[in-house]
Coordinates of C-alpha atoms in Angstrom, one line a residue:
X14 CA -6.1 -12.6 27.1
X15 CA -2.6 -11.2 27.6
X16 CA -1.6 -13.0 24.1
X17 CA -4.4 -11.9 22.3
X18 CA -3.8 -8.4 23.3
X19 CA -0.4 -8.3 22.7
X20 CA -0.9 -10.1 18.7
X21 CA -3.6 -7.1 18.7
X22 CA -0.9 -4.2 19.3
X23 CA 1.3 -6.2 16.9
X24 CA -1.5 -6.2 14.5
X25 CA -2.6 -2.6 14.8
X26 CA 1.2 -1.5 14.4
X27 CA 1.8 -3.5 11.3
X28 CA -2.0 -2.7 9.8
X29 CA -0.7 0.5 9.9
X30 CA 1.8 0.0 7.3
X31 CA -0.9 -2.4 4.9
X32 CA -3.0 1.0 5.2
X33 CA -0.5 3.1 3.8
X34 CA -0.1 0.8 1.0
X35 CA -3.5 0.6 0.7
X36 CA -4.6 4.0 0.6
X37 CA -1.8 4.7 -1.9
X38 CA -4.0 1.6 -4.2
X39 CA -7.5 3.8 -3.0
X40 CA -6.4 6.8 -4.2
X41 CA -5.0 5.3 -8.0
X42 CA -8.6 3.6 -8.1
X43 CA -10.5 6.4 -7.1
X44 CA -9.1 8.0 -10.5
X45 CA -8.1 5.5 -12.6
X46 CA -10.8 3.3 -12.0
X47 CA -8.1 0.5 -12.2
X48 CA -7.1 -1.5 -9.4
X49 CA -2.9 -1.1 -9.2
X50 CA -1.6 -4.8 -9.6
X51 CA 2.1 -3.6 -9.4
X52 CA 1.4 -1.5 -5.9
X53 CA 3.2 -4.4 -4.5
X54 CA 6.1 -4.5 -6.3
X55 CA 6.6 -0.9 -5.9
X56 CA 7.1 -1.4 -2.5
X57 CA 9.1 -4.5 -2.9
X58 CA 11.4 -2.1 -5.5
X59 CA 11.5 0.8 -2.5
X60 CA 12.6 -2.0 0.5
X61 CA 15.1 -3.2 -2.1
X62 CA 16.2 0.6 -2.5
X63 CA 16.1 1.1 0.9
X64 CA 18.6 -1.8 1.9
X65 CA 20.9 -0.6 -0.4
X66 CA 20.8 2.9 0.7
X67 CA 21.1 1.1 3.9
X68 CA 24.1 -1.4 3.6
X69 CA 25.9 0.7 0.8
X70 CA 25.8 4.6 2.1
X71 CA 24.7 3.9 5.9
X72 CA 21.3 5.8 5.2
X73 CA 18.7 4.9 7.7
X74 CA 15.5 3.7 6.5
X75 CA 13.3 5.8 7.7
X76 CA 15.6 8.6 6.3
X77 CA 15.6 7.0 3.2
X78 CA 12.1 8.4 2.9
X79 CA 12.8 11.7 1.7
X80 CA 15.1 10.0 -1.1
X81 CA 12.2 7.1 -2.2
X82 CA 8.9 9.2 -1.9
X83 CA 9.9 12.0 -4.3
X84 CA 11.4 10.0 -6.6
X85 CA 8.2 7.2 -6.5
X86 CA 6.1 10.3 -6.9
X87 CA 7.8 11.3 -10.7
X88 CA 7.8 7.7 -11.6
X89 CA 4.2 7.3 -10.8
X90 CA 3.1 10.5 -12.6
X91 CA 5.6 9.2 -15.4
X92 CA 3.6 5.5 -15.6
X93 CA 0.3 7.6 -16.1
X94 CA 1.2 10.1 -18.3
X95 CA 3.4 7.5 -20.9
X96 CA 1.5 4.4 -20.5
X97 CA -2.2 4.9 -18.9
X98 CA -3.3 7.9 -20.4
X99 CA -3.4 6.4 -24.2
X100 CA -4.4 3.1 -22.8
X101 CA -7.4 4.5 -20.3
X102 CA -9.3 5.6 -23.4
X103 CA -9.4 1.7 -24.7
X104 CA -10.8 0.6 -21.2
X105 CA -9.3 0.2 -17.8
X106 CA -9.0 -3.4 -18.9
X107 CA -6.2 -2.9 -21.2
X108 CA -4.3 -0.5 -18.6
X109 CA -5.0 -3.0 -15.6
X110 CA -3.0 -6.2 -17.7
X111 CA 0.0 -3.2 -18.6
X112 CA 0.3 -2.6 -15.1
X113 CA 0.3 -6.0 -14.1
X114 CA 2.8 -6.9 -16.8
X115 CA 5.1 -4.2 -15.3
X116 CA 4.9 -5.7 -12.1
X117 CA 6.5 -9.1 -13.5
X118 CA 8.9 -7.0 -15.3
X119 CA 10.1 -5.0 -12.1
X120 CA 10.3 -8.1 -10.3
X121 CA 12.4 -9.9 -12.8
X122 CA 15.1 -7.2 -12.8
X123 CA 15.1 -7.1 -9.4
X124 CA 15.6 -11.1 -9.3
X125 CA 18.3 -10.5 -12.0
X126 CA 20.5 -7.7 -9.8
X127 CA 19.1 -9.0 -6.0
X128 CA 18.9 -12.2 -6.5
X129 CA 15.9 -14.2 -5.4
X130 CA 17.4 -14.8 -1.4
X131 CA 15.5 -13.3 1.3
X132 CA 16.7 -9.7 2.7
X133 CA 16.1 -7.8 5.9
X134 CA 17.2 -4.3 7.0
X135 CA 18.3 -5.3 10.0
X136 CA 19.6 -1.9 12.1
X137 CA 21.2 -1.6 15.4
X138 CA 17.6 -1.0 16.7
X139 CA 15.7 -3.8 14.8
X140 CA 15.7 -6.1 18.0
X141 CA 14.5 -2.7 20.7
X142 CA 11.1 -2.8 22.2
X143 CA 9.0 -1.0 25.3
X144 CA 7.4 -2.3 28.0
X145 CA 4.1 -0.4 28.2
X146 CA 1.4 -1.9 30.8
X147 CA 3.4 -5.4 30.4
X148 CA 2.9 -5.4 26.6
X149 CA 5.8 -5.3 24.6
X150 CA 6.0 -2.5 21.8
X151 CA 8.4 -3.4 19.4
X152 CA 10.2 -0.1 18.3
X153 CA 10.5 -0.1 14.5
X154 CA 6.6 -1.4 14.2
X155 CA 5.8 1.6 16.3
X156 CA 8.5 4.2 14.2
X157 CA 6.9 2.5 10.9
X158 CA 2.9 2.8 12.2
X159 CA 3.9 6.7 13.3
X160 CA 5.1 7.2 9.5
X161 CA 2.3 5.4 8.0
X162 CA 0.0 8.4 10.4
X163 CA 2.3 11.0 8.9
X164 CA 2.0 9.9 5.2
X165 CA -1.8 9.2 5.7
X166 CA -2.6 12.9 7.4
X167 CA -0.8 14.5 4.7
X168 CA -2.9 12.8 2.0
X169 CA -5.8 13.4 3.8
X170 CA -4.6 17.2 4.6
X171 CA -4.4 17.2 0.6
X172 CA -7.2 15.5 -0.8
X173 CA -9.8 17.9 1.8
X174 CA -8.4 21.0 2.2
X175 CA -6.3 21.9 -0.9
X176 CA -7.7 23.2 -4.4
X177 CA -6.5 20.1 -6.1
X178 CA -8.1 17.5 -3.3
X179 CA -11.6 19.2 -4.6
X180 CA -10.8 18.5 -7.7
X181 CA -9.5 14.8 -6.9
X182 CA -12.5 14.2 -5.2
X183 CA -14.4 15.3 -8.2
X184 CA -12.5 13.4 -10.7
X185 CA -13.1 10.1 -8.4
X186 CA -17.5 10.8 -8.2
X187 CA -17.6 11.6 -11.8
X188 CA -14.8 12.4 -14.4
X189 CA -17.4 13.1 -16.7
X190 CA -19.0 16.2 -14.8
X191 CA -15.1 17.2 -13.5
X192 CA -14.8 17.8 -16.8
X193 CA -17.6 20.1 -17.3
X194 CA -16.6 22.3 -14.9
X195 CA -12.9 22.5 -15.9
X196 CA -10.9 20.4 -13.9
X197 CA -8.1 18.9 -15.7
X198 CA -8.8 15.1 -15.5
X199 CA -5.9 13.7 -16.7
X200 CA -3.0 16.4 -15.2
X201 CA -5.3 15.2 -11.5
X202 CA -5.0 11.3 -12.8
X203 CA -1.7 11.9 -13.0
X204 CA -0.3 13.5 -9.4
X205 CA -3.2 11.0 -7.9
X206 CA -0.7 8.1 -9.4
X207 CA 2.3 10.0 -8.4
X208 CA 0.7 10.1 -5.0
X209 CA -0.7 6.6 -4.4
X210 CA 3.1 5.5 -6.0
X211 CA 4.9 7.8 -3.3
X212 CA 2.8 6.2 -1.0
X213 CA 4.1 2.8 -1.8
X214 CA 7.3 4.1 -1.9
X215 CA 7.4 5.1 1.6
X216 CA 5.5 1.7 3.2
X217 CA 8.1 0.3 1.0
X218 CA 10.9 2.0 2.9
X219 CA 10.6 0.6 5.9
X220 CA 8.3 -3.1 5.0
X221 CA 11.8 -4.4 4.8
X222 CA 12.8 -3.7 8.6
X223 CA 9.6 -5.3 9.6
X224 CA 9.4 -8.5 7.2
X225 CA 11.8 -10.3 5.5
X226 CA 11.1 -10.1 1.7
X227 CA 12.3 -10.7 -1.5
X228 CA 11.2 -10.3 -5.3
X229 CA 8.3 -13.1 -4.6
X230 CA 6.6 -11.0 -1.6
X231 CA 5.1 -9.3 -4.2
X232 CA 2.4 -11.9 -4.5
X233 CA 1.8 -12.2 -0.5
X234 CA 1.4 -8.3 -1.0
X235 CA -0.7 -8.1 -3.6
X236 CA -2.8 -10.2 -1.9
X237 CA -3.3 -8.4 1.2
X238 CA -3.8 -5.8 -0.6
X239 CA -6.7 -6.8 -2.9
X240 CA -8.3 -8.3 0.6
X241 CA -8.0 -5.3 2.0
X242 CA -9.3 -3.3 -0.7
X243 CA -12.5 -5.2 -1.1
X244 CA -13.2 -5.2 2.6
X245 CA -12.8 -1.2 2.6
X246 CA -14.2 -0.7 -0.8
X247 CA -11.4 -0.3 -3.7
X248 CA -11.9 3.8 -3.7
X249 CA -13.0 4.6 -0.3
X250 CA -10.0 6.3 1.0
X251 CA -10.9 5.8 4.5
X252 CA -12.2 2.6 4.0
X253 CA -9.4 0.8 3.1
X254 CA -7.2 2.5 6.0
X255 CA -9.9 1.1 8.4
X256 CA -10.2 -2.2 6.7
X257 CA -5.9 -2.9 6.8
X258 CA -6.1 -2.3 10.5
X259 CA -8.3 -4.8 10.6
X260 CA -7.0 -7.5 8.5
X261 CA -3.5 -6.6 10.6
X262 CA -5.0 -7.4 14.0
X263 CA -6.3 -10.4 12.3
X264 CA -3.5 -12.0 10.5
X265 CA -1.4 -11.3 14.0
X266 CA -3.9 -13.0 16.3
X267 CA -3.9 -15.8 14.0
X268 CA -0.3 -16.3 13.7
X269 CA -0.3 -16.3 17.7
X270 CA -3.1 -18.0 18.5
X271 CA -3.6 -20.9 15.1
X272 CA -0.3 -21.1 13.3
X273 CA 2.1 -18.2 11.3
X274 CA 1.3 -20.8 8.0
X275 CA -2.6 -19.5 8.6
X276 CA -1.9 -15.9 9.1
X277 CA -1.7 -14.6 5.1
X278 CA -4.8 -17.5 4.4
X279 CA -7.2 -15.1 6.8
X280 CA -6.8 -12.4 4.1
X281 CA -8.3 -14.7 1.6
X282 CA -10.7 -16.3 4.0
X283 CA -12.2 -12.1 4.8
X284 CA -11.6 -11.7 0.8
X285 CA -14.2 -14.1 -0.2
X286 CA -16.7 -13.6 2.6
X287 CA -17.0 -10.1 1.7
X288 CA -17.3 -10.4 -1.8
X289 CA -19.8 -12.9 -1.2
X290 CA -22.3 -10.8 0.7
X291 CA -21.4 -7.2 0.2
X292 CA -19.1 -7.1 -3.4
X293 CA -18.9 -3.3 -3.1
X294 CA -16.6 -3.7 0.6
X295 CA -18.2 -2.8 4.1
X296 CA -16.9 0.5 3.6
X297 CA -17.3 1.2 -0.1
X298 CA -20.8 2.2 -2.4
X299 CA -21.5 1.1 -5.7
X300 CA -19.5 3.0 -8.3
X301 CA -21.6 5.1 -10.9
X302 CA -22.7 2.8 -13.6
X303 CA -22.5 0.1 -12.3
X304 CA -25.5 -2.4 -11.5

């Protein structure tokens, strides 16, 4: 019992970090109504960005927020507004292969100047932990599960009680109508990419002081993430916050409990059990349209 509970703090803590990326993926969907196949990378890019900030300037991680998630934001808007705006009207087909395509190509130039070794931001308090009730609470998971919170309210502070989250919300339940009573569609498409980016950007950030990664953790990632988003339902916000959690605790009590070589295979395991009985997520509804 003492193991188990202990893999389920470790879970919760990392979960925290998945649901940041994840919300980041929700929130592009929601609008887009394309599912982000380079959300990965992004945060790959940002732990990359991070390290060197890191090892080159002596910037901590964590600081290294305020540098990655403005300048994720513009790049985000920048994606939508040069590449998925045109490309949206021809089908979100056509945008979702350009976004994976630009995935590929982010991850080769970071092969090309990184190198494909495997990196870790290791900091003098990488290794520092609490006792708390005879559990151990490993320091960074805790800093990087309270940043995840932060990052999370704020969206949520955004997307309920600000002029544009009314319109976001609209955009995601029907662009259509949005339209119809003014809101600009594609000026909201585009700060929701910005945001969901900036999101990445700060997971991102400090991904690389919990797991070692390198230009292929991309694919783990994306993985994860797509898991994660069918359990929560791809455009329920909350869902998917609620559903990484989960898929955390899981993957950490079977690293502990079955093997570490099991943990990323109980993604896929949850990933085709749900869309087996319930495609829509346990969280999500069936979008507009659909049948």
């Amino acid at each position: 019992m003492h193991l188990f509970v202990q893999a389920t703090i470790v879970g919760i803590l990392i979960g925290g970090v998945y649901a940041l990326l994840a919300g980041g993926q929700a929130m592009i969907f929601g609008v887009t109504r394309t599912v982000n196949f380079a959300q990965a990378i992004f945060a790959i890019m940002c732990s990359y960005l991070s390290y060197t900030l890191f090892q080159d300037f002596g910037l901590d991680p964590f600081l290294s927020v305020l540098v990655l998630v403005p300048a994720m934001f513009v790049f985000g808007s920048a994606i939508h507004i040069v590449l998925l705006r045109r490309l949206s009207r021809s089908g979100a087909e056509l945008s979702l292969l350009v976004l994976f395509a630009l995935g590929i190509g982010i991850q080769g130039v970071l092969d090309f100047f990184y190198k494909t070794d495997t990196r870790v931001i290791a900091t003098s308090y990488a290794n520092d932990s609490w006792t708390v009730l005879g559990y151990q609470v490993p320091a960074v998971r805790f800093f990087a599960f309270l940043l995840a919170v932060a990052v999370l309210g704020a969206l949520h502070l955004i997307r309920q009680h600000t002029k544009f989250g009314r319109a976001l919300r609209a955009t995601t339940q029907n662009p259509d109508a949005a339209r119809l009573l003014g809101v600009d569609v594609e000026r909201v498409s585009a700060i929701a990419m910005g945001l969901g980016v900036a999101a990445a950007g700060a997971a991102g950030a400090v991904f690389g002081m919990v797991i070692p990664f390198s230009g292929n953790s991309q694919l783990d990632l994306l993985n994860k993430l797509l898991a994660i988003g069918v359990l929560g339902g791809m455009a329920s916000f909350p869902g998917t916050i609620v559903a990484a959690v989960i898929l955390g605790v899981i993957e950490s009590v079977v690293a502990v409990n079955i093997s570490p070589d099991w943990s990323s295979f109980s993604f896929l395991v949850v990933l085709f059990a749900v869309l087996t009985f319930r495609p829509q997520g346990l969280f999500g509804q069936r979008l507009r349209g659909a049948a």
